[in-house]
Coordinates of C-alpha atoms in Angstrom, one line a residue:
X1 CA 1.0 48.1 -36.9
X2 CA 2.8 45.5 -34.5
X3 CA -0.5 45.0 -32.7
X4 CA -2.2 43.8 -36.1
X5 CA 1.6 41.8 -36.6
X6 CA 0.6 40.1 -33.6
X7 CA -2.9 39.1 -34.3
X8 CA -2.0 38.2 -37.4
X9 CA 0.7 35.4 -36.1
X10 CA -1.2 34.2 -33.5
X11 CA -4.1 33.4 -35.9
X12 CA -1.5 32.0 -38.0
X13 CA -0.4 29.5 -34.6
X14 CA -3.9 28.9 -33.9
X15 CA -4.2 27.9 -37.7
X16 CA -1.5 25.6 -37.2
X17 CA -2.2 23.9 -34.0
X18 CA -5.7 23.3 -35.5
X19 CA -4.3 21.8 -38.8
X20 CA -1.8 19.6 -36.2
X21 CA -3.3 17.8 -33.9
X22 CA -1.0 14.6 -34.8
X23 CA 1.7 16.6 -33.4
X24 CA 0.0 18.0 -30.3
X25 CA -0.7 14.1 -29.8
X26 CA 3.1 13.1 -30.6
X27 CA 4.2 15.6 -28.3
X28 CA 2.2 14.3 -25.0
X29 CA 2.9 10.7 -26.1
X30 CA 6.6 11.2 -26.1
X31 CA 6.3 12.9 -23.3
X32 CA 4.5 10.6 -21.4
X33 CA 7.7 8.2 -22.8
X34 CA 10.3 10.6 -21.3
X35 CA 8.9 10.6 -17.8
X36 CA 7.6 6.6 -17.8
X37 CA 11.7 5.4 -19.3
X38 CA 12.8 7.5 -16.1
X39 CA 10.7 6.0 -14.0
X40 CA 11.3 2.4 -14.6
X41 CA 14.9 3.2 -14.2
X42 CA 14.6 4.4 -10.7
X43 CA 13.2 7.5 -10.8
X44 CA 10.3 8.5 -8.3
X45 CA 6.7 10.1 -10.3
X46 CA 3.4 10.0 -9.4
X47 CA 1.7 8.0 -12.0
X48 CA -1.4 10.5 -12.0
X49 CA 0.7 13.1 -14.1
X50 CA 2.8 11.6 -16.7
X51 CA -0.1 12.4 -18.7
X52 CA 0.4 16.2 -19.2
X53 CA -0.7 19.0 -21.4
X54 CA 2.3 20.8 -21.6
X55 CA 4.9 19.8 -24.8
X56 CA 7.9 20.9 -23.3
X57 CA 10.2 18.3 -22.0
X58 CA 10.6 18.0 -18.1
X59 CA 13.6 18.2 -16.0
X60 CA 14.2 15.0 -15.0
X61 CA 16.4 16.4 -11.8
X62 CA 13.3 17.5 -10.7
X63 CA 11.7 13.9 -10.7
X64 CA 13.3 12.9 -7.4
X65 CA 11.6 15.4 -5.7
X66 CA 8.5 14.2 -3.1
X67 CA 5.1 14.7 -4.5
X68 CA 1.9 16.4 -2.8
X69 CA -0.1 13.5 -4.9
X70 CA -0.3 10.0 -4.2
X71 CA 1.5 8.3 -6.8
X72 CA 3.0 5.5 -7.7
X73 CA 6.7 4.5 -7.6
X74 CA 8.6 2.0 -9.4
X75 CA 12.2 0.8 -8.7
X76 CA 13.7 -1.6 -11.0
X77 CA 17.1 -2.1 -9.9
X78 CA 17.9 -4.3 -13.3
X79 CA 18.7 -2.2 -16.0
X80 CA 18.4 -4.7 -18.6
X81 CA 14.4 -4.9 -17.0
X82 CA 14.4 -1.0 -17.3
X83 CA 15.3 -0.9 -21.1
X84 CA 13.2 -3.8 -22.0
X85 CA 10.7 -2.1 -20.7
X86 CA 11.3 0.9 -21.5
X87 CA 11.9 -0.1 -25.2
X88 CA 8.4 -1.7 -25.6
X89 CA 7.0 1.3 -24.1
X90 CA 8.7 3.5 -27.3
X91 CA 7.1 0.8 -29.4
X92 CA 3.5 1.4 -28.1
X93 CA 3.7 4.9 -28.0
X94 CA 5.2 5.1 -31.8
X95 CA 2.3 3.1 -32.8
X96 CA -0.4 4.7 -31.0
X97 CA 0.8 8.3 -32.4
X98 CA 1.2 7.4 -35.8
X99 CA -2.6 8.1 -37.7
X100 CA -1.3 5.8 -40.4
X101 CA -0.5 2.7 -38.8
X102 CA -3.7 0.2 -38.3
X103 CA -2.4 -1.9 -35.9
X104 CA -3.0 0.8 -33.0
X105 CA -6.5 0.3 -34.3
X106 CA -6.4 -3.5 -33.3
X107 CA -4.1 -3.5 -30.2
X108 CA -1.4 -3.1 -28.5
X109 CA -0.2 -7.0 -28.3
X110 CA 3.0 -6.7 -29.5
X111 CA 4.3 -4.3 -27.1
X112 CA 2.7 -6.4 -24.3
X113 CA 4.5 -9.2 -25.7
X114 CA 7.9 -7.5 -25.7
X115 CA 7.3 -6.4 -22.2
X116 CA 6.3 -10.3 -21.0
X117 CA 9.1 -11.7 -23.0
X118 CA 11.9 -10.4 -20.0
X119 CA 15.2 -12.2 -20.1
X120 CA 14.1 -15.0 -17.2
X121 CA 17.4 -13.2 -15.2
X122 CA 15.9 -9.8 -15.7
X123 CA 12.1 -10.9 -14.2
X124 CA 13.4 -12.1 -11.2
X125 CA 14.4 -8.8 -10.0
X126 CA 11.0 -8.0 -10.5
X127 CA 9.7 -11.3 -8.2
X128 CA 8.9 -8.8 -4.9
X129 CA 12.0 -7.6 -4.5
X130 CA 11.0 -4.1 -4.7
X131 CA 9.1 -4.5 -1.4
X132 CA 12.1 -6.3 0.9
X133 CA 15.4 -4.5 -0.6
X134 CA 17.5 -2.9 2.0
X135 CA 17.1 0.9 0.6
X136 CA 13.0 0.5 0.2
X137 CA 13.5 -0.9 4.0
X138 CA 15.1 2.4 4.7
X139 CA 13.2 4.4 3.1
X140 CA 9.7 2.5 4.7
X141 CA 11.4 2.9 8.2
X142 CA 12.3 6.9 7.7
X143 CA 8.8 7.6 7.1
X144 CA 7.2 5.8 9.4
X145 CA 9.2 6.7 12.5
X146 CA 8.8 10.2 12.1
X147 CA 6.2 12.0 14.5
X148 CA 4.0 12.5 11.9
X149 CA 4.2 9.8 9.0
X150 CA 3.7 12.2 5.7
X151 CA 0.9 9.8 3.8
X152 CA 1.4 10.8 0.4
X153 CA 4.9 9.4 0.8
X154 CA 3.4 6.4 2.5
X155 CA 1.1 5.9 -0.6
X156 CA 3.9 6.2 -2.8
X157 CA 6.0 3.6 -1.6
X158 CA 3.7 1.3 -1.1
X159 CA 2.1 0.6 -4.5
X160 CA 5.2 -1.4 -5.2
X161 CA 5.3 -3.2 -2.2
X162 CA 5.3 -3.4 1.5
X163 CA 7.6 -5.2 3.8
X164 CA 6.0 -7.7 5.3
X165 CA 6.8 -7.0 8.7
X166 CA 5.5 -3.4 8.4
X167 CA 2.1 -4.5 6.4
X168 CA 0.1 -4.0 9.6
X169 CA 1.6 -0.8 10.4
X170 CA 1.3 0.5 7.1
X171 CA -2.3 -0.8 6.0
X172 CA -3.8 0.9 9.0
X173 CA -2.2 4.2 8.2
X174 CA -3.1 3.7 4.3
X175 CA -6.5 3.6 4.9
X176 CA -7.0 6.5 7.5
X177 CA -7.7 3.3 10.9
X178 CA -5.0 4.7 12.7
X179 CA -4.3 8.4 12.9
X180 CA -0.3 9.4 10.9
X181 CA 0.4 11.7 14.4
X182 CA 2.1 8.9 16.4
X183 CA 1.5 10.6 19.8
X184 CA -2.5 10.0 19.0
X185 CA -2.2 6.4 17.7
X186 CA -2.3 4.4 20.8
X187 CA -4.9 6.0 22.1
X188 CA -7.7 6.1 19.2
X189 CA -6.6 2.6 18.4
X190 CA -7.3 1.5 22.0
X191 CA -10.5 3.7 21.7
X192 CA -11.9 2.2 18.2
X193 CA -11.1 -1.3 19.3
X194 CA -13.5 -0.9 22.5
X195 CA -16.3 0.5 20.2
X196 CA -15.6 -2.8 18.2
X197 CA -16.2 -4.9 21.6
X198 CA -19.1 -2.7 22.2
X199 CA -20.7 -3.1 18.8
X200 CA -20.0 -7.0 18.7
X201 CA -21.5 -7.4 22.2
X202 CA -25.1 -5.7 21.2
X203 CA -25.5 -7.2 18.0
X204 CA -24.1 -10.3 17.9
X205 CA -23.7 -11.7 21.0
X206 CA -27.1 -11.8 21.7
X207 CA -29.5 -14.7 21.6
X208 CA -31.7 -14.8 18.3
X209 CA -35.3 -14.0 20.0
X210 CA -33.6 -10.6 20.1
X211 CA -33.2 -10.4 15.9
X212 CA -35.5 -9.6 13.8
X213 CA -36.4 -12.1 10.8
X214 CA -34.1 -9.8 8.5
X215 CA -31.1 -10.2 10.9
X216 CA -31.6 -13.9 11.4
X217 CA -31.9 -14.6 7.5
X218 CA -28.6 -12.3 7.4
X219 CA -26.9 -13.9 10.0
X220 CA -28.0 -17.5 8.6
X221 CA -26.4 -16.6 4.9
X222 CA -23.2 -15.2 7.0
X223 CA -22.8 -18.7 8.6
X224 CA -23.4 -20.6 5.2
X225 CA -20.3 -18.4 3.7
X226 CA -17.8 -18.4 6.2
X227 CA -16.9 -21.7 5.6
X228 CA -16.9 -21.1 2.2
X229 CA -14.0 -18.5 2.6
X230 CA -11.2 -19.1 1.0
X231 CA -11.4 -22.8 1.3
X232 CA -7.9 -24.1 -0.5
X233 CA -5.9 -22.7 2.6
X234 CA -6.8 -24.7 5.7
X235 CA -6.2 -21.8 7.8
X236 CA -9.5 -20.6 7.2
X237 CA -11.5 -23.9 8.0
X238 CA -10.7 -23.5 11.9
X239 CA -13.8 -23.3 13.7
X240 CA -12.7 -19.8 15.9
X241 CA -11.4 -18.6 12.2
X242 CA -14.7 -18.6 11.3
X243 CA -16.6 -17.7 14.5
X244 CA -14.1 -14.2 13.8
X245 CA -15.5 -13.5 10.6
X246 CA -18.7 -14.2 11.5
X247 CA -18.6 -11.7 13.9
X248 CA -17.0 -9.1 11.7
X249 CA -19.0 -9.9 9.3
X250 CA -22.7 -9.8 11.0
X251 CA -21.3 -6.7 13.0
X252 CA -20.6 -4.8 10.0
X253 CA -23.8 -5.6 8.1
X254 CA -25.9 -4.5 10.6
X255 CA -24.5 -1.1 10.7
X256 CA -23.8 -0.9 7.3
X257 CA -27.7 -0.9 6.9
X258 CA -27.6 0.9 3.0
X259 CA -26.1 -2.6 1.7
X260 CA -26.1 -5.1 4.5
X261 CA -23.9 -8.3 4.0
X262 CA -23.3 -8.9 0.5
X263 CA -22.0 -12.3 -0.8
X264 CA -18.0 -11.6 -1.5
X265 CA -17.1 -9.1 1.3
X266 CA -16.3 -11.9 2.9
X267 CA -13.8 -13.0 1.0
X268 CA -12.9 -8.7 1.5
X269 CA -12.0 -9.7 5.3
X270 CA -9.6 -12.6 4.7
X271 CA -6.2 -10.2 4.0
X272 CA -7.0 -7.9 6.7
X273 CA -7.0 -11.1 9.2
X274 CA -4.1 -12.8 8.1
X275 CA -1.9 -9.2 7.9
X276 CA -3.6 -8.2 11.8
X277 CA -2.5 -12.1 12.7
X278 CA 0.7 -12.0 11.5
X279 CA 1.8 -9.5 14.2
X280 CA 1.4 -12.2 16.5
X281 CA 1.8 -15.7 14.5
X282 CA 4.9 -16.9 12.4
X283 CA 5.4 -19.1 9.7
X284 CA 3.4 -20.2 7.1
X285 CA -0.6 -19.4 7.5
X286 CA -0.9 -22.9 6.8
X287 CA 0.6 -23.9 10.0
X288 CA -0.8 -21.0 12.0
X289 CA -3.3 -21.8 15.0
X290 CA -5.7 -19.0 16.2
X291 CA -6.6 -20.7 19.1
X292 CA -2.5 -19.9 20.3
X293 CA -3.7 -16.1 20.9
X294 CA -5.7 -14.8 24.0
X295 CA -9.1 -13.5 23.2
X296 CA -7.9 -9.9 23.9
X297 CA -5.5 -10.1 21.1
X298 CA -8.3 -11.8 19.3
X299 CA -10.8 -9.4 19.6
X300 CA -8.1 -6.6 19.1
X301 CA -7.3 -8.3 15.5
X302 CA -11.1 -8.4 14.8
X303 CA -11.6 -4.7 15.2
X304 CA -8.8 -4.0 12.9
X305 CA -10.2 -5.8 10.2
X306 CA -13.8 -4.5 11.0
X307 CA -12.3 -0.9 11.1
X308 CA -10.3 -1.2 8.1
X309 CA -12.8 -3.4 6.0
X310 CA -15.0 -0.2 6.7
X311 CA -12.6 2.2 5.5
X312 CA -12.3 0.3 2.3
X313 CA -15.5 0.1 1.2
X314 CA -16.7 3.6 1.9
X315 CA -14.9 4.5 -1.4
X316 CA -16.9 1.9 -2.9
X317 CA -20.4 1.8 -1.6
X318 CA -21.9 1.3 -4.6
X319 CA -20.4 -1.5 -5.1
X320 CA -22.4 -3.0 -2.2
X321 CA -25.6 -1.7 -2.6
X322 CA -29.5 -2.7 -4.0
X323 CA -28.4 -4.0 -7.9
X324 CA -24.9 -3.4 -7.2
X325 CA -24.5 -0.6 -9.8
X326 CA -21.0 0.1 -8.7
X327 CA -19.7 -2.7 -10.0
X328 CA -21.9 -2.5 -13.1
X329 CA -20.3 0.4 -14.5
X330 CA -17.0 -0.9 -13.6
X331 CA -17.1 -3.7 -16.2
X332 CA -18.6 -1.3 -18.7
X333 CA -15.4 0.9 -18.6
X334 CA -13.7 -2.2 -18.4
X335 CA -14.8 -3.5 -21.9
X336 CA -14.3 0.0 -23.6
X337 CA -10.4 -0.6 -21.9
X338 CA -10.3 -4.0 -23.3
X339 CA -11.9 -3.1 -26.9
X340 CA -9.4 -0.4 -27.1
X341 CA -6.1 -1.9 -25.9
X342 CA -6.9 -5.2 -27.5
X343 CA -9.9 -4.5 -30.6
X344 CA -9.1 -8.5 -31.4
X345 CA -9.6 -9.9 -28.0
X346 CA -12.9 -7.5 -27.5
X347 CA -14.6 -8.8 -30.8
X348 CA -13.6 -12.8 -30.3
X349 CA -15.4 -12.0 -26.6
X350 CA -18.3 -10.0 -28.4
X351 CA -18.9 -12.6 -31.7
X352 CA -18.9 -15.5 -29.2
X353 CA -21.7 -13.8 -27.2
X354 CA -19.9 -13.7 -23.8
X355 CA -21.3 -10.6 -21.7
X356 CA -18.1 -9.5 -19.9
X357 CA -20.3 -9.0 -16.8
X358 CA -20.8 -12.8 -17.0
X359 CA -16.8 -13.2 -15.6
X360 CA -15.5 -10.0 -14.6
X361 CA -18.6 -9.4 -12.0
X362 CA -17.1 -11.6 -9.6
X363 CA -13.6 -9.6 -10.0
X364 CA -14.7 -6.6 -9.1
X365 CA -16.9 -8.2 -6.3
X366 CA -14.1 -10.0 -4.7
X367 CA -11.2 -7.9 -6.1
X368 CA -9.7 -11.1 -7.5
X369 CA -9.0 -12.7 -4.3
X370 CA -10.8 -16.1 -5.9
X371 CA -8.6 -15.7 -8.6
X372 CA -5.0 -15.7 -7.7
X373 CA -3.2 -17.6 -5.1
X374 CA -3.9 -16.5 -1.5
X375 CA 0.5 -16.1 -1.0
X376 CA -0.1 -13.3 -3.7
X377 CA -3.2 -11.5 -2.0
X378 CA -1.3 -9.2 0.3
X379 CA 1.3 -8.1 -2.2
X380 CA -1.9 -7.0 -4.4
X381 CA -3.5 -5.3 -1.6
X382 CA -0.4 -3.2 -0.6
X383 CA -1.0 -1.7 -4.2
X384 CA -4.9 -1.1 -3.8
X385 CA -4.5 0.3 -0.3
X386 CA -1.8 2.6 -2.0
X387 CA -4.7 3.8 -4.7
X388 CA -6.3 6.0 -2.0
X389 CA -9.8 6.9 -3.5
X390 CA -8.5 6.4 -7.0
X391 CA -8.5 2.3 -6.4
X392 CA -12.2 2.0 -8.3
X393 CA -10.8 3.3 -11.7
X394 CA -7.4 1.9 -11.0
X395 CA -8.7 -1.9 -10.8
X396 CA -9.9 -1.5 -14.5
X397 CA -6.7 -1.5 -15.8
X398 CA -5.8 -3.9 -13.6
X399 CA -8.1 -6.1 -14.9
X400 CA -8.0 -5.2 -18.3
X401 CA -4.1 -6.3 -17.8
X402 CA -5.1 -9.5 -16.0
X403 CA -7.5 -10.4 -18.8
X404 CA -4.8 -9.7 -21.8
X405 CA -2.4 -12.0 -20.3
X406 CA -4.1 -14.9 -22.2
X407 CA -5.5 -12.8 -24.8
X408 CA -3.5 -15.5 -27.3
X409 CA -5.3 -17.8 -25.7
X410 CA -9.1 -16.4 -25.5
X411 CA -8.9 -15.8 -29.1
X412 CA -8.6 -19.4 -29.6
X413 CA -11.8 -21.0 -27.6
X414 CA -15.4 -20.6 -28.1
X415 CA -18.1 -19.5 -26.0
X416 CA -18.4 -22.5 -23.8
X417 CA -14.3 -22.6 -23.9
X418 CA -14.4 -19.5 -22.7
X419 CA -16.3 -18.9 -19.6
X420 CA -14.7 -22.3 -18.5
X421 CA -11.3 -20.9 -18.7
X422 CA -12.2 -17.4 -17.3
X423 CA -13.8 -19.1 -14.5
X424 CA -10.9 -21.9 -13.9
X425 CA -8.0 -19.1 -14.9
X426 CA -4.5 -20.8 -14.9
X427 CA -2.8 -19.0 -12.1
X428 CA -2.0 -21.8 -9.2
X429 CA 1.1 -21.6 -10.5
X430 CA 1.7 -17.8 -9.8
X431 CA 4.4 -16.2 -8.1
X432 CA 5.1 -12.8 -7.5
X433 CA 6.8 -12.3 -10.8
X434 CA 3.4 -12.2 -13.1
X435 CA 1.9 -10.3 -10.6
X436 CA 4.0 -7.6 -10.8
X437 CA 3.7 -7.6 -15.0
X438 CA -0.2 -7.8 -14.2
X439 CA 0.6 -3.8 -12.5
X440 CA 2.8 -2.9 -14.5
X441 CA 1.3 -3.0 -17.7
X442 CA -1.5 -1.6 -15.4
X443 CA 0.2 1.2 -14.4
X444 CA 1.6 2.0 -17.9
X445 CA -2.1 1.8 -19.5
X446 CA -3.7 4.0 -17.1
X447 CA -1.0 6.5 -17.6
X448 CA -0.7 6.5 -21.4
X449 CA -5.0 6.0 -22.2
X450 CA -6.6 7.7 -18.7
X451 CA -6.4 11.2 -20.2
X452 CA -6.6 10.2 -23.7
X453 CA -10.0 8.5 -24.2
X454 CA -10.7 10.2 -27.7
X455 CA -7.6 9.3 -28.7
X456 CA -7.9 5.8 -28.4
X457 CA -11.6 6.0 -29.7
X458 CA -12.9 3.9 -32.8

């Protein structure tokens, strides 16, 4: 009798989840609220599971406690920034759970808005202070002067920022150069920067009746696009500048056979060699000379960024490669994003007859350095870096939230209006305070609609 009892309520709780889905939906959306509200107000979560399946509410003591995941960490120490936040976070999440409402069929603007309209007292907070304040300092310094430096720490902290001072330190253990066992990391780095020298020596350094007609073409292209690189900051324009990245470059290439050099990954080299050069220059990187370093210390900085340029891309080889299909599928998922967070936005783009691969190509290629000013590059990269293997699908919502900032704006031009302003975007003027709104409403995307595709689904 009570085994047929039982059968007979949990037919009658499958029954109900089944005629409920609204509430299953509620449930992981408020959820998702609960954890994301105590994160902006100083709490530490990875941000690959405030998504969860479970409906019961967690215990927010637990929070503070390390994760075995690399996450992401954010530390607003406004609390008017937290709320505001916080508050247009409800708002989204109310909309998108409520079946009824048709603007979470359109988008999810006014939120956004609400989010981008920050007291001017509260944004400053935000304006890369989470990356030089005197308890992330502490925090940077405990972890990297133990014996063993504990990466998924390392990862956590640094997707909101790294001091610059420790950038070097930090970028080399972020992306697996140098080894996190401090009693080895002389030594390999010593051993990988004379396999650099070695490599430079027989490939490039070598007159050009020794190249094939492949390698010569190669090198030839190489030449042509160094001095492209980057070309508002005269740093860049120095002739030994140059001759570095040409040697990076060309060195690469040629044992990177399965792509070779690929116009952009140039551009991929430039915050690696001002980070490496930093160690050794001060000042403004306008003002910096590399001629004032010895060619030790210059070849040294070159195998860094060869070493670390290598370690990047071997998450994304694809990227890199015949047709460059990497980067294709990219801006596919990138226009489902758009059309989902901002259904307006995507059919304006769509009516007008603008192929998103016509503009966002060139993102993906060059990770937005062309697009943002240089100041802002590193800051950017700290948070790539700090994606692990996870930075391909990451830098779709980064983009997505790059792309909505002027979404009242794109809505207003046609198709020749358009590609002109996605290829001359308004950002000179940048500091690090819309930057950090361009991850943020990154970070909260990817949370709420990574694990939720159906959901969001037209």
């Amino acid at each position: 009798m009570n085994s047929k009892s039982n059968q007979s309520s949990d037919r009658d709780e499958n029954h109900s989840k089944k005629e409920n889905p609204i509430s299953t939906l509620d449930s992981r959306f408020n959820q998702t609220l609960r954890n994301v509200q105590g994160l902006l107000k100083g709490r530490s979560m990875p941000g690959k599971v405030l998504l969860t399946r479970r409906s019961n509410v967690l215990d927010h003591s637990k929070l503070q406690e390390p994760s075995l995941n690399y996450g992401r960490s954010f530390s607003f120490n406004d609390a008017d920034t937290s709320d505001h936040i916080a508050k247009a976070l409800e708002e989204e999440v109310e909309s998108l759970s409520n079946p009824n409402n048709n603007a979470n069929s359109n988008k999810l603007k006014s939120s956004t808005s609400n989010v981008e309209n920050l007291s001017k007292g509260a944004q400053k907070s935000i304006m890369g202070a989470r990356a030089t304040d005197s308890t992330r300092v502490m925090k940077f310094t405990k972890v990297l002067s133990g014996t063993t430096v504990i990466l998924e720490k390392l990862h956590e902290l640094a997707w909101s920022g790294v001091p610059p001072y420790m950038r070097p330190d930090v970028w080399r253990l972020l992306l697996g150069y140098a080894p996190s066992n401090s009693d080895r990391r002389e030594g390999v780095l010593r051993r990988k920067r004379l396999e650099y020298l070695d490599c430079a020596s027989q490939y490039y350094d070598i007159p050009d009746t020794e190249r094939s007609e492949d390698e010569i073409n190669m090198l030839r292209q190489i030449a042509v696009d160094c001095p492209r690189t980057v070309p508002d900051v005269s740093f860049f324009q120095q002739e030994q500048v140059q001759k570095s990245l040409e040697r990076i470059l060309y060195t690469w290439a040629i044992r990177h056979p399965a792509s070779g050099y690929v116009q952009g990954i140039n551009d991929l080299v430039t915050p690696f060699l001002v980070v490496f050069l930093s160690e050794y220059l001060d000042g403004s990187v306008d003002n910096w000379s590399i001629s004032d370093l010895s060619p030790d210390k210059i070849s040294n900085i070159e195998a860094d960024c060869y070493w670390c340029l290598s370690n990047l891309l071997e998450g994304m080889q694809d990227h890199y490669t015949f047709a460059q299909p990497g980067i294709q599928r990219l801006v596919f998922k990138l226009k489902e994003v758009v059309r989902r967070i901002d259904e307006p936005v995507s059919r304006h783009v769509e009516e007008q007859g603008l192929e998103f691969l016509q503009f966002a190509f060139r993102w993906f290629n060059c990770l937005l350095i062309r697009e943002i000013p240089f100041h802002l590059i590193s800051r950017l990269w700290d948070t790539y870096l700090a994606e692990g293997d996870a930075l391909p699908d990451f830098l779709v919502y980064i983009f997505a939230s790059f792309l909505l900032t002027w979404s009242d704006e794109l809505l207003k031009l046609d198709f020749q209006e358009l590609v002109m302003f996605l290829q001359h975007l308004p950002t000179n003027n940048w500091t690090h305070q819309e930057l950090e709104m361009v991850l943020s409403r990154a970070f909260m995307w990817h949370s709420m609609f990574k694990s939720s595709p159906r959901h969001l689904a037209s």
